Structures are given as structure tokens and as C-alpha cells.
Amino acid sequence: MTRVFSGVKPTGHLTLGNYLGAMRRWAAVDQHEADALFCVVDLHALTVDHDPARVRRLSRQAATLLLASGLDPELCTLFVQSHVDEHARLSYVLECVATDGEMRRMIQYKEKAAREQRRGGSVRLSLLTYPVLMAADILAYGADEVPVGDDQVQHVELTRDLAVRFNQRYGHTFVVPRATRPSVAARVMNLQDPTSKMGKSDDVGPGIVYLLDEPDVVRKKVMRAVTDSGREVVYDREARPGLANLLEILAACSGGSPEELSGAYASYGDLKKDAAEAVVEVLRPVQERHKELCADPGYVEGVLRDGAERARGMARPTVDAAYRAIGLLPAVPESAAADAGGAGVLRV
């Protein structure tokens, strides 16, 4: 059975883009057709300046929303990254295989580093090396597929390179994964800036629809979405990015294709109204289930505890094998040390 790994980073509230681009597919397809692992990658949230209490709060919220979106702990493994030590263990080993040049070529690092430098701030070393931690997240579980948006494909390619390089130098240890991408709404764009992704780290702004936004808030944001010059409703991602974004959102929420839907509208206003209502209806069951889960925090904690235990059991053999392959001396189990000591006394 194909093994799938993916995760969400608790650096902000989850958005419509997270749901349409990834989470909905995880629940509807991946957990049913694959041995699927889904992770709240909280260690990645430490690569930038952060409020510890907020990271904990957003980590719990992300896990709850993943369950609310339809993930079933009977069908998949849901856990928090920092609850499984193998991620950090393997990350350092892979840093010993990666190169400085590879890290500095990562597009997201270059963009975030430039933004931070313009502000006069410094960049944490972990921001440079976090693609290696992402590789460890994937390789520890022998994942065959990694469902990602367009902006993460480069990181999966790095993961593949590191796996191949490690296997060639130290013996076959890792499965070499491949990136998979959904065909529609793989990258939902900001409603106020349709050339930029609807990112959860952008904590403010009317261009971002959050999964827990009230229906009236959703309607207001969609109705105020930026469109393009001209009156005809056509689907053209390059020339009409605002309209294309609305058509893709509507297609992802209600079915059909953006091209077909464009022919059904004579005005921007009608398109916006239908897109707004479609988003409200898509989010309604998620919000209702989230409310139920928040009323039973013990259930969510139990799911994460059981998920971490299951994930640990999957990852540890691979990480131990990587430690042996790269040349690290295996630790002697306490029971074996005690037995050896006792045997020595008996021989005397």
C-alpha cells in the first residue's frame, strides 16, 4: 500500500487555501487509498520569531481542524511532529549529507531572508536548514508520495536528492518519494493580491479566508475580492488573475471546471455572490465539527497521543538504520548492559 506523508505548519490560522489545496483531498482520498500520515509540524514554526503560547495554541487548533475536515484516526495516523523524537534525530544526520549551496538555493529561504533583512532583522540558522528537517519528516516514514502545493515541490525534490545521495554513499536506507499535486485549486491566491498565495502566516488582511471565519465575514471578504479590468468574465490565469482565482475557488467548492463556469456569468458581482455562498457551504460542516471537537479536548489529546506512538513505531527502525549506515555506534540497551554486568559477577 502506498504510504503518504504531509503536514501543516502552525504559524497561523488555517485558511481556505489549506483546505481546498490539501486537507480536503487528504480526507476524501489519501486516507482511504494509502497508508497516510498527517502531521502538525510544530518544529518548523520555530524557524522565525514566535510566541511560544501561540504556537501551542495553533498546534492544537490545527490538529482539531484536521479532524474536523474529515481525517479519521482509524484510517490514518495524525500526530504532532515534536512528539516523535525521530524527526530531530534524522534531521541532523541529513544535514551531514546536504550542502550549504543546496540550502541557499531554496526559493522560500531566499524570499524570507530578503524580507527579514529589509526589516533590519537577522535570520535564524533554522530557517536555512529547515528543508532538511522537512526531508527528515518524509524519509523517516518511507513515504512514497508527498501531496504538496506548487510552492513546496522544490523541497520534495531536495528530499529526493538527499535520499538518493545517502543511499549511494552509505547503502540503501531510504525510499525515494515523489511529489503529488491536485489538479484544481492547488494554490488558492490572496483575494486582495491574486498574484500571491493565500498564506496562513499573513495574519491580517481581508484577502485571506480562514477556516473558522464566520459566514458573514467570508461573504464580505469574497465580495471585496480584487478583480481585473474589463467586463467579460473569462478564465485567464495570466491576464486576469483576480477572476481566475474566483473561478478556481468556485470550481473547487461546487464542482465543474473554471473554464466552463466562466461562461455562466455575465457580471463579476454574480460570480462573487456564488463564490461566497459556495465557500460558506464548504466550510459549514468543518466549523460545526470543530465546535464539537473543542467541547471534547480529551478526545483530540488521545488521538494525538496514539498517533505519536504509532508514528514512532514506524519511524524508529528507519532512523536507527540511518544511524548505523552513516557510521554511528549503536547504543547498548540497558537490559543488555545489566545482563553483561551480572554475568561478569557470576564468573568471578
Tab-separated table of C-alpha atoms in Angstrom:
chain	number	residue	atom	x	y	z
A	1	MET	CA	0.000	0.000	0.000
A	2	THR	CA	1.371	3.414	-0.962
A	3	ARG	CA	2.488	5.474	2.033
A	4	VAL	CA	1.669	9.198	2.042
A	5	PHE	CA	3.047	11.881	4.376
A	6	SER	CA	2.048	15.515	4.631
A	7	GLY	CA	1.760	18.188	7.284
A	8	VAL	CA	0.658	21.660	8.265
A	9	LYS	CA	2.773	24.289	9.998
A	10	PRO	CA	1.190	26.100	12.987
A	11	THR	CA	2.425	29.567	12.079
A	12	GLY	CA	-1.061	30.982	11.570
A	13	HIS	CA	-4.728	30.072	11.374
A	14	LEU	CA	-5.519	27.549	8.640
A	15	THR	CA	-7.066	29.030	5.521
A	16	LEU	CA	-9.391	28.184	2.675
A	17	GLY	CA	-6.244	27.597	0.635
A	18	ASN	CA	-5.042	24.940	3.066
A	19	TYR	CA	-8.414	23.214	2.912
A	20	LEU	CA	-9.063	23.295	-0.847
A	21	GLY	CA	-5.449	22.721	-1.798
A	22	ALA	CA	-4.672	19.893	0.597
A	23	MET	CA	-6.803	18.988	3.609
A	24	ARG	CA	-9.978	18.071	1.739
A	25	ARG	CA	-8.097	15.682	-0.513
A	26	TRP	CA	-6.369	14.118	2.469
A	27	ALA	CA	-9.747	13.289	3.987
A	28	ALA	CA	-11.578	12.308	0.795
A	29	VAL	CA	-8.836	10.387	-0.997
A	30	ASP	CA	-5.473	9.864	0.662
A	31	GLN	CA	-6.548	8.334	3.967
A	32	HIS	CA	-8.712	5.819	2.098
A	33	GLU	CA	-6.298	4.866	-0.658
A	34	ALA	CA	-2.962	4.975	1.145
A	35	ASP	CA	-1.178	4.314	4.416
A	36	ALA	CA	-1.420	8.009	5.308
A	37	LEU	CA	0.386	10.054	7.948
A	38	PHE	CA	-0.585	13.672	8.677
A	39	CYS	CA	1.493	15.807	10.990
A	40	VAL	CA	1.319	19.190	12.702
A	41	VAL	CA	4.917	20.224	12.044
A	42	ASP	CA	5.409	22.461	15.066
A	43	LEU	CA	9.221	22.345	14.960
A	44	HIS	CA	9.061	24.253	11.678
A	45	ALA	CA	7.192	27.066	13.431
A	46	LEU	CA	10.330	27.815	15.471
A	47	THR	CA	12.346	28.973	12.458
A	48	VAL	CA	11.042	32.539	12.847
A	49	ASP	CA	10.296	34.836	15.756
A	50	HIS	CA	7.271	33.418	17.575
A	51	ASP	CA	5.175	33.466	20.732
A	52	PRO	CA	5.523	30.039	22.437
A	53	ALA	CA	1.988	30.106	23.811
A	54	ARG	CA	0.615	30.943	20.384
A	55	VAL	CA	2.499	28.068	18.730
A	56	ARG	CA	0.986	25.647	21.253
A	57	ARG	CA	-2.485	27.100	20.720
A	58	LEU	CA	-2.228	26.983	16.937
A	59	SER	CA	-0.831	23.443	17.040
A	60	ARG	CA	-3.882	22.226	18.942
A	61	GLN	CA	-6.197	24.189	16.653
A	62	ALA	CA	-4.553	22.738	13.541
A	63	ALA	CA	-4.907	19.179	14.836
A	64	THR	CA	-8.552	19.805	15.709
A	65	LEU	CA	-9.264	21.276	12.272
A	66	LEU	CA	-7.606	18.326	10.563
A	67	LEU	CA	-10.001	16.049	12.411
A	68	ALA	CA	-12.892	18.392	11.640
A	69	SER	CA	-12.024	18.279	7.938
A	70	GLY	CA	-12.650	14.546	7.947
A	71	LEU	CA	-9.427	12.810	8.937
A	72	ASP	CA	-10.290	9.571	10.730
A	73	PRO	CA	-7.723	8.221	13.239
A	74	GLU	CA	-8.972	4.733	12.403
A	75	LEU	CA	-7.865	5.244	8.803
A	76	CYS	CA	-4.765	7.425	9.126
A	77	THR	CA	-2.076	8.495	11.601
A	78	LEU	CA	-2.400	12.039	12.950
A	79	PHE	CA	0.280	13.378	15.294
A	80	VAL	CA	2.422	16.347	16.325
A	81	GLN	CA	5.980	16.439	14.994
A	82	SER	CA	7.716	17.311	18.272
A	83	HIS	CA	6.074	14.300	19.953
A	84	VAL	CA	8.226	11.966	17.822
A	85	ASP	CA	11.959	12.381	18.515
A	86	GLU	CA	12.954	10.620	15.299
A	87	HIS	CA	12.319	13.784	13.274
A	88	ALA	CA	15.060	15.731	15.059
A	89	ARG	CA	17.366	12.686	15.190
A	90	LEU	CA	17.232	12.144	11.455
A	91	SER	CA	17.412	15.840	10.604
A	92	TYR	CA	20.976	16.175	11.898
A	93	VAL	CA	22.123	13.089	10.007
A	94	LEU	CA	20.693	14.527	6.793
A	95	GLU	CA	22.387	17.871	7.475
A	96	CYS	CA	25.613	15.882	7.247
A	97	VAL	CA	24.607	14.875	3.710
A	98	ALA	CA	23.147	18.186	2.461
A	99	THR	CA	25.288	21.078	1.232
A	100	ASP	CA	25.284	24.774	2.039
A	101	GLY	CA	24.662	25.616	-1.604
A	102	GLU	CA	21.535	23.473	-1.736
A	103	MET	CA	20.085	25.242	1.282
A	104	ARG	CA	20.785	28.716	-0.041
A	105	ARG	CA	19.144	27.913	-3.376
A	106	MET	CA	15.794	27.203	-1.728
A	107	ILE	CA	13.348	29.818	-3.039
A	108	GLN	CA	11.435	30.206	0.214
A	109	TYR	CA	14.657	30.790	2.161
A	110	LYS	CA	15.800	33.465	-0.270
A	111	GLU	CA	12.424	35.221	-0.142
A	112	LYS	CA	12.066	35.083	3.648
A	113	ALA	CA	15.698	36.031	4.277
A	114	ALA	CA	15.432	39.037	1.948
A	115	ARG	CA	12.206	40.143	3.631
A	116	GLU	CA	13.783	39.883	7.085
A	117	GLN	CA	16.900	41.743	6.015
A	118	ARG	CA	14.803	44.580	4.596
A	119	ARG	CA	13.270	44.914	8.042
A	120	GLY	CA	16.723	45.118	9.561
A	121	GLY	CA	16.402	41.805	11.357
A	122	SER	CA	18.569	38.708	11.440
A	123	VAL	CA	17.760	35.279	10.014
A	124	ARG	CA	17.767	32.199	12.219
A	125	LEU	CA	20.005	29.321	11.170
A	126	SER	CA	16.991	27.009	11.406
A	127	LEU	CA	15.324	28.938	8.563
A	128	LEU	CA	18.230	27.959	6.328
A	129	THR	CA	18.244	24.300	7.361
A	130	TYR	CA	14.526	23.622	7.777
A	131	PRO	CA	14.211	21.970	4.326
A	132	VAL	CA	16.434	19.232	5.739
A	133	LEU	CA	14.051	18.796	8.668
A	134	MET	CA	11.243	18.560	6.124
A	135	ALA	CA	13.211	15.855	4.334
A	136	ALA	CA	13.589	14.013	7.637
A	137	ASP	CA	9.834	14.271	8.203
A	138	ILE	CA	9.261	12.443	4.922
A	139	LEU	CA	12.141	9.972	4.813
A	140	ALA	CA	11.674	8.717	8.377
A	141	TYR	CA	8.418	7.062	7.327
A	142	GLY	CA	9.431	5.659	3.972
A	143	ALA	CA	6.761	7.793	2.297
A	144	ASP	CA	6.153	7.077	-1.386
A	145	GLU	CA	4.104	10.221	-2.058
A	146	VAL	CA	4.015	13.732	-0.608
A	147	PRO	CA	0.908	15.787	-1.508
A	148	VAL	CA	2.099	19.406	-1.810
A	149	GLY	CA	1.265	22.728	-3.396
A	150	ASP	CA	3.390	24.216	-6.150
A	151	ASP	CA	5.497	26.204	-3.672
A	152	GLN	CA	6.686	23.049	-1.885
A	153	VAL	CA	7.723	20.956	-4.886
A	154	GLN	CA	11.317	22.230	-4.627
A	155	HIS	CA	11.542	20.880	-1.083
A	156	VAL	CA	10.368	17.434	-2.165
A	157	GLU	CA	12.982	17.489	-4.929
A	158	LEU	CA	15.623	18.217	-2.285
A	159	THR	CA	14.291	15.310	-0.238
A	160	ARG	CA	14.676	13.033	-3.241
A	161	ASP	CA	18.244	14.246	-3.822
A	162	LEU	CA	19.218	13.644	-0.197
A	163	ALA	CA	17.677	10.170	-0.186
A	164	VAL	CA	19.484	9.158	-3.379
A	165	ARG	CA	22.801	10.603	-2.165
A	166	PHE	CA	22.546	8.868	1.216
A	167	ASN	CA	21.637	5.549	-0.395
A	168	GLN	CA	24.575	5.773	-2.805
A	169	ARG	CA	27.120	6.688	-0.138
A	170	TYR	CA	26.025	4.564	2.791
A	171	GLY	CA	23.813	1.807	1.430
A	172	HIS	CA	20.134	1.673	0.575
A	173	THR	CA	18.230	3.107	3.542
A	174	PHE	CA	15.503	5.444	2.300
A	175	VAL	CA	12.548	5.238	-0.045
A	176	VAL	CA	12.829	7.997	-2.672
A	177	PRO	CA	9.473	9.867	-2.558
A	178	ARG	CA	7.623	11.799	-5.257
A	179	ALA	CA	5.502	14.946	-5.044
A	180	THR	CA	1.823	14.781	-5.997
A	181	ARG	CA	-0.401	17.774	-6.709
A	182	PRO	CA	-4.192	18.118	-7.011
A	183	SER	CA	-5.391	19.397	-10.393
A	184	VAL	CA	-7.725	22.193	-9.229
A	185	ALA	CA	-7.105	24.860	-6.568
A	186	ALA	CA	-3.643	23.540	-5.756
A	187	ARG	CA	-2.718	27.097	-4.925
A	188	VAL	CA	-5.532	29.406	-3.812
A	189	MET	CA	-4.467	33.017	-4.110
A	190	ASN	CA	-4.985	36.022	-1.855
A	191	LEU	CA	-8.305	37.718	-2.638
A	192	GLN	CA	-6.706	41.172	-2.449
A	193	ASP	CA	-3.480	40.219	-4.226
A	194	PRO	CA	-4.232	37.360	-6.651
A	195	THR	CA	-0.566	37.070	-7.589
A	196	SER	CA	0.292	35.944	-4.039
A	197	LYS	CA	-0.671	32.740	-2.248
A	198	MET	CA	-3.370	32.836	0.422
A	199	GLY	CA	-0.885	32.158	3.218
A	200	LYS	CA	-1.791	31.449	6.823
A	201	SER	CA	1.312	33.288	8.067
A	202	ASP	CA	-0.185	36.550	6.803
A	203	ASP	CA	-2.226	37.019	9.933
A	204	VAL	CA	-4.105	40.121	8.887
A	205	GLY	CA	-5.793	41.236	5.729
A	206	PRO	CA	-9.159	40.976	4.000
A	207	GLY	CA	-7.698	38.767	1.283
A	208	ILE	CA	-7.452	35.677	3.481
A	209	VAL	CA	-10.409	33.424	4.283
A	210	TYR	CA	-9.771	31.428	7.447
A	211	LEU	CA	-11.474	28.120	8.103
A	212	LEU	CA	-13.082	29.491	11.266
A	213	ASP	CA	-14.291	32.785	9.760
A	214	GLU	CA	-17.981	33.447	10.383
A	215	PRO	CA	-20.212	33.181	7.256
A	216	ASP	CA	-20.786	36.941	7.085
A	217	VAL	CA	-17.055	37.549	7.295
A	218	VAL	CA	-16.471	35.069	4.467
A	219	ARG	CA	-19.099	36.761	2.299
A	220	LYS	CA	-17.618	40.187	2.913
A	221	LYS	CA	-14.088	39.065	2.012
A	222	VAL	CA	-15.156	37.332	-1.189
A	223	MET	CA	-17.404	40.210	-2.296
A	224	ARG	CA	-14.481	42.604	-1.844
A	225	ALA	CA	-12.080	40.420	-3.818
A	226	VAL	CA	-9.929	42.221	-6.364
A	227	THR	CA	-10.947	41.566	-9.958
A	228	ASP	CA	-9.468	42.745	-13.243
A	229	SER	CA	-10.091	45.406	-15.866
A	230	GLY	CA	-12.760	44.642	-18.421
A	231	ARG	CA	-16.321	43.397	-18.041
A	232	GLU	CA	-16.307	39.953	-19.639
A	233	VAL	CA	-15.970	37.005	-17.262
A	234	VAL	CA	-13.231	34.822	-18.765
A	235	TYR	CA	-10.766	32.353	-17.308
A	236	ASP	CA	-7.211	33.517	-17.983
A	237	ARG	CA	-4.717	32.988	-15.189
A	238	GLU	CA	-2.040	35.212	-16.702
A	239	ALA	CA	-4.080	38.163	-17.958
A	240	ARG	CA	-6.981	38.031	-15.437
A	241	PRO	CA	-5.558	36.589	-12.182
A	242	GLY	CA	-8.322	38.003	-9.953
A	243	LEU	CA	-11.131	36.442	-11.957
A	244	ALA	CA	-9.168	33.209	-12.381
A	245	ASN	CA	-8.773	32.932	-8.616
A	246	LEU	CA	-12.515	33.354	-8.007
A	247	LEU	CA	-13.387	30.857	-10.737
A	248	GLU	CA	-10.943	28.292	-9.355
A	249	ILE	CA	-12.320	28.724	-5.840
A	250	LEU	CA	-15.888	28.325	-7.112
A	251	ALA	CA	-14.899	25.260	-9.157
A	252	ALA	CA	-13.179	23.659	-6.165
A	253	CYS	CA	-16.175	24.312	-3.915
A	254	SER	CA	-19.047	23.435	-6.241
A	255	GLY	CA	-17.594	21.215	-8.963
A	256	GLY	CA	-17.027	21.828	-12.638
A	257	SER	CA	-14.062	23.497	-14.263
A	258	PRO	CA	-13.068	27.176	-14.158
A	259	GLU	CA	-13.310	27.376	-17.950
A	260	GLU	CA	-16.871	26.036	-18.014
A	261	LEU	CA	-18.005	28.198	-15.101
A	262	SER	CA	-16.702	31.384	-16.706
A	263	GLY	CA	-19.308	31.084	-19.443
A	264	ALA	CA	-22.171	31.048	-16.948
A	265	TYR	CA	-21.644	34.600	-15.676
A	266	ALA	CA	-22.383	37.949	-17.240
A	267	SER	CA	-21.033	40.045	-14.357
A	268	TYR	CA	-18.379	39.999	-11.669
A	269	GLY	CA	-20.999	40.588	-8.989
A	270	ASP	CA	-22.941	37.404	-9.715
A	271	LEU	CA	-19.723	35.386	-9.769
A	272	LYS	CA	-18.664	36.802	-6.410
A	273	LYS	CA	-22.049	36.059	-4.816
A	274	ASP	CA	-21.997	32.437	-5.947
A	275	ALA	CA	-18.356	32.007	-4.946
A	276	ALA	CA	-19.058	33.461	-1.497
A	277	GLU	CA	-22.021	31.143	-0.870
A	278	ALA	CA	-20.067	28.153	-2.163
A	279	VAL	CA	-17.235	28.879	0.291
A	280	VAL	CA	-19.678	29.310	3.194
A	281	GLU	CA	-21.301	25.944	2.445
A	282	VAL	CA	-17.964	24.151	2.086
A	283	LEU	CA	-16.766	25.483	5.448
A	284	ARG	CA	-20.033	24.899	7.322
A	285	PRO	CA	-19.527	21.176	8.186
A	286	VAL	CA	-15.884	21.782	9.101
A	287	GLN	CA	-16.836	24.547	11.519
A	288	GLU	CA	-19.638	22.506	13.064
A	289	ARG	CA	-17.371	19.504	13.633
A	290	HIS	CA	-14.627	21.771	15.009
A	291	LYS	CA	-17.071	23.107	17.587
A	292	GLU	CA	-17.953	19.557	18.664
A	293	LEU	CA	-14.302	18.567	19.000
A	294	CYS	CA	-13.454	21.661	21.046
A	295	ALA	CA	-16.076	20.535	23.540
A	296	ASP	CA	-14.189	17.238	23.971
A	297	PRO	CA	-10.470	18.121	24.246
A	298	GLY	CA	-9.662	14.757	25.786
A	299	TYR	CA	-10.588	13.053	22.520
A	300	VAL	CA	-8.180	15.204	20.498
A	301	GLU	CA	-5.389	14.618	23.026
A	302	GLY	CA	-5.980	10.869	22.840
A	303	VAL	CA	-5.828	10.897	19.049
A	304	LEU	CA	-2.512	12.785	19.103
A	305	ARG	CA	-1.058	10.514	21.787
A	306	ASP	CA	-1.997	7.345	19.920
A	307	GLY	CA	-0.863	8.842	16.631
A	308	ALA	CA	2.565	9.749	18.014
A	309	GLU	CA	3.033	6.244	19.396
A	310	ARG	CA	2.126	4.704	16.059
A	311	ALA	CA	4.338	7.152	14.134
A	312	ARG	CA	7.255	6.487	16.476
A	313	GLY	CA	6.978	2.770	15.794
A	314	MET	CA	7.105	3.405	12.039
A	315	ALA	CA	9.991	5.880	12.086
A	316	ARG	CA	12.392	4.393	14.615
A	317	PRO	CA	13.596	1.386	12.548
A	318	THR	CA	14.433	3.617	9.571
A	319	VAL	CA	16.199	6.247	11.672
A	320	ASP	CA	18.149	3.590	13.572
A	321	ALA	CA	19.183	2.077	10.235
A	322	ALA	CA	20.355	5.507	9.020
A	323	TYR	CA	22.433	5.959	12.186
A	324	ARG	CA	24.121	2.593	11.650
A	325	ALA	CA	24.663	3.219	7.936
A	326	ILE	CA	26.366	6.605	8.400
A	327	GLY	CA	28.760	5.190	10.997
A	328	LEU	CA	27.299	5.881	14.431
A	329	LEU	CA	27.892	3.314	17.157
A	330	PRO	CA	24.642	1.678	18.289
A	331	ALA	CA	23.720	2.276	21.909
A	332	VAL	CA	23.782	-0.731	24.219
A	333	PRO	CA	20.299	-1.358	25.682
A	334	GLU	CA	20.141	-1.017	29.471
A	335	SER	CA	18.893	-4.572	29.838
A	336	ALA	CA	21.849	-5.940	27.871
A	337	ALA	CA	24.305	-3.885	29.938
A	338	ALA	CA	22.774	-5.165	33.149
A	339	ASP	CA	22.914	-8.757	31.911
A	340	ALA	CA	26.573	-8.382	30.957
A	341	GLY	CA	27.427	-6.931	34.335
A	342	GLY	CA	25.606	-9.707	36.166
A	343	ALA	CA	27.293	-12.387	34.084
A	344	GLY	CA	30.688	-10.973	34.986
A	345	VAL	CA	29.960	-11.246	38.715
A	346	LEU	CA	28.835	-14.824	38.347
A	347	ARG	CA	32.025	-15.799	36.522
A	348	VAL	CA	34.136	-14.399	39.369
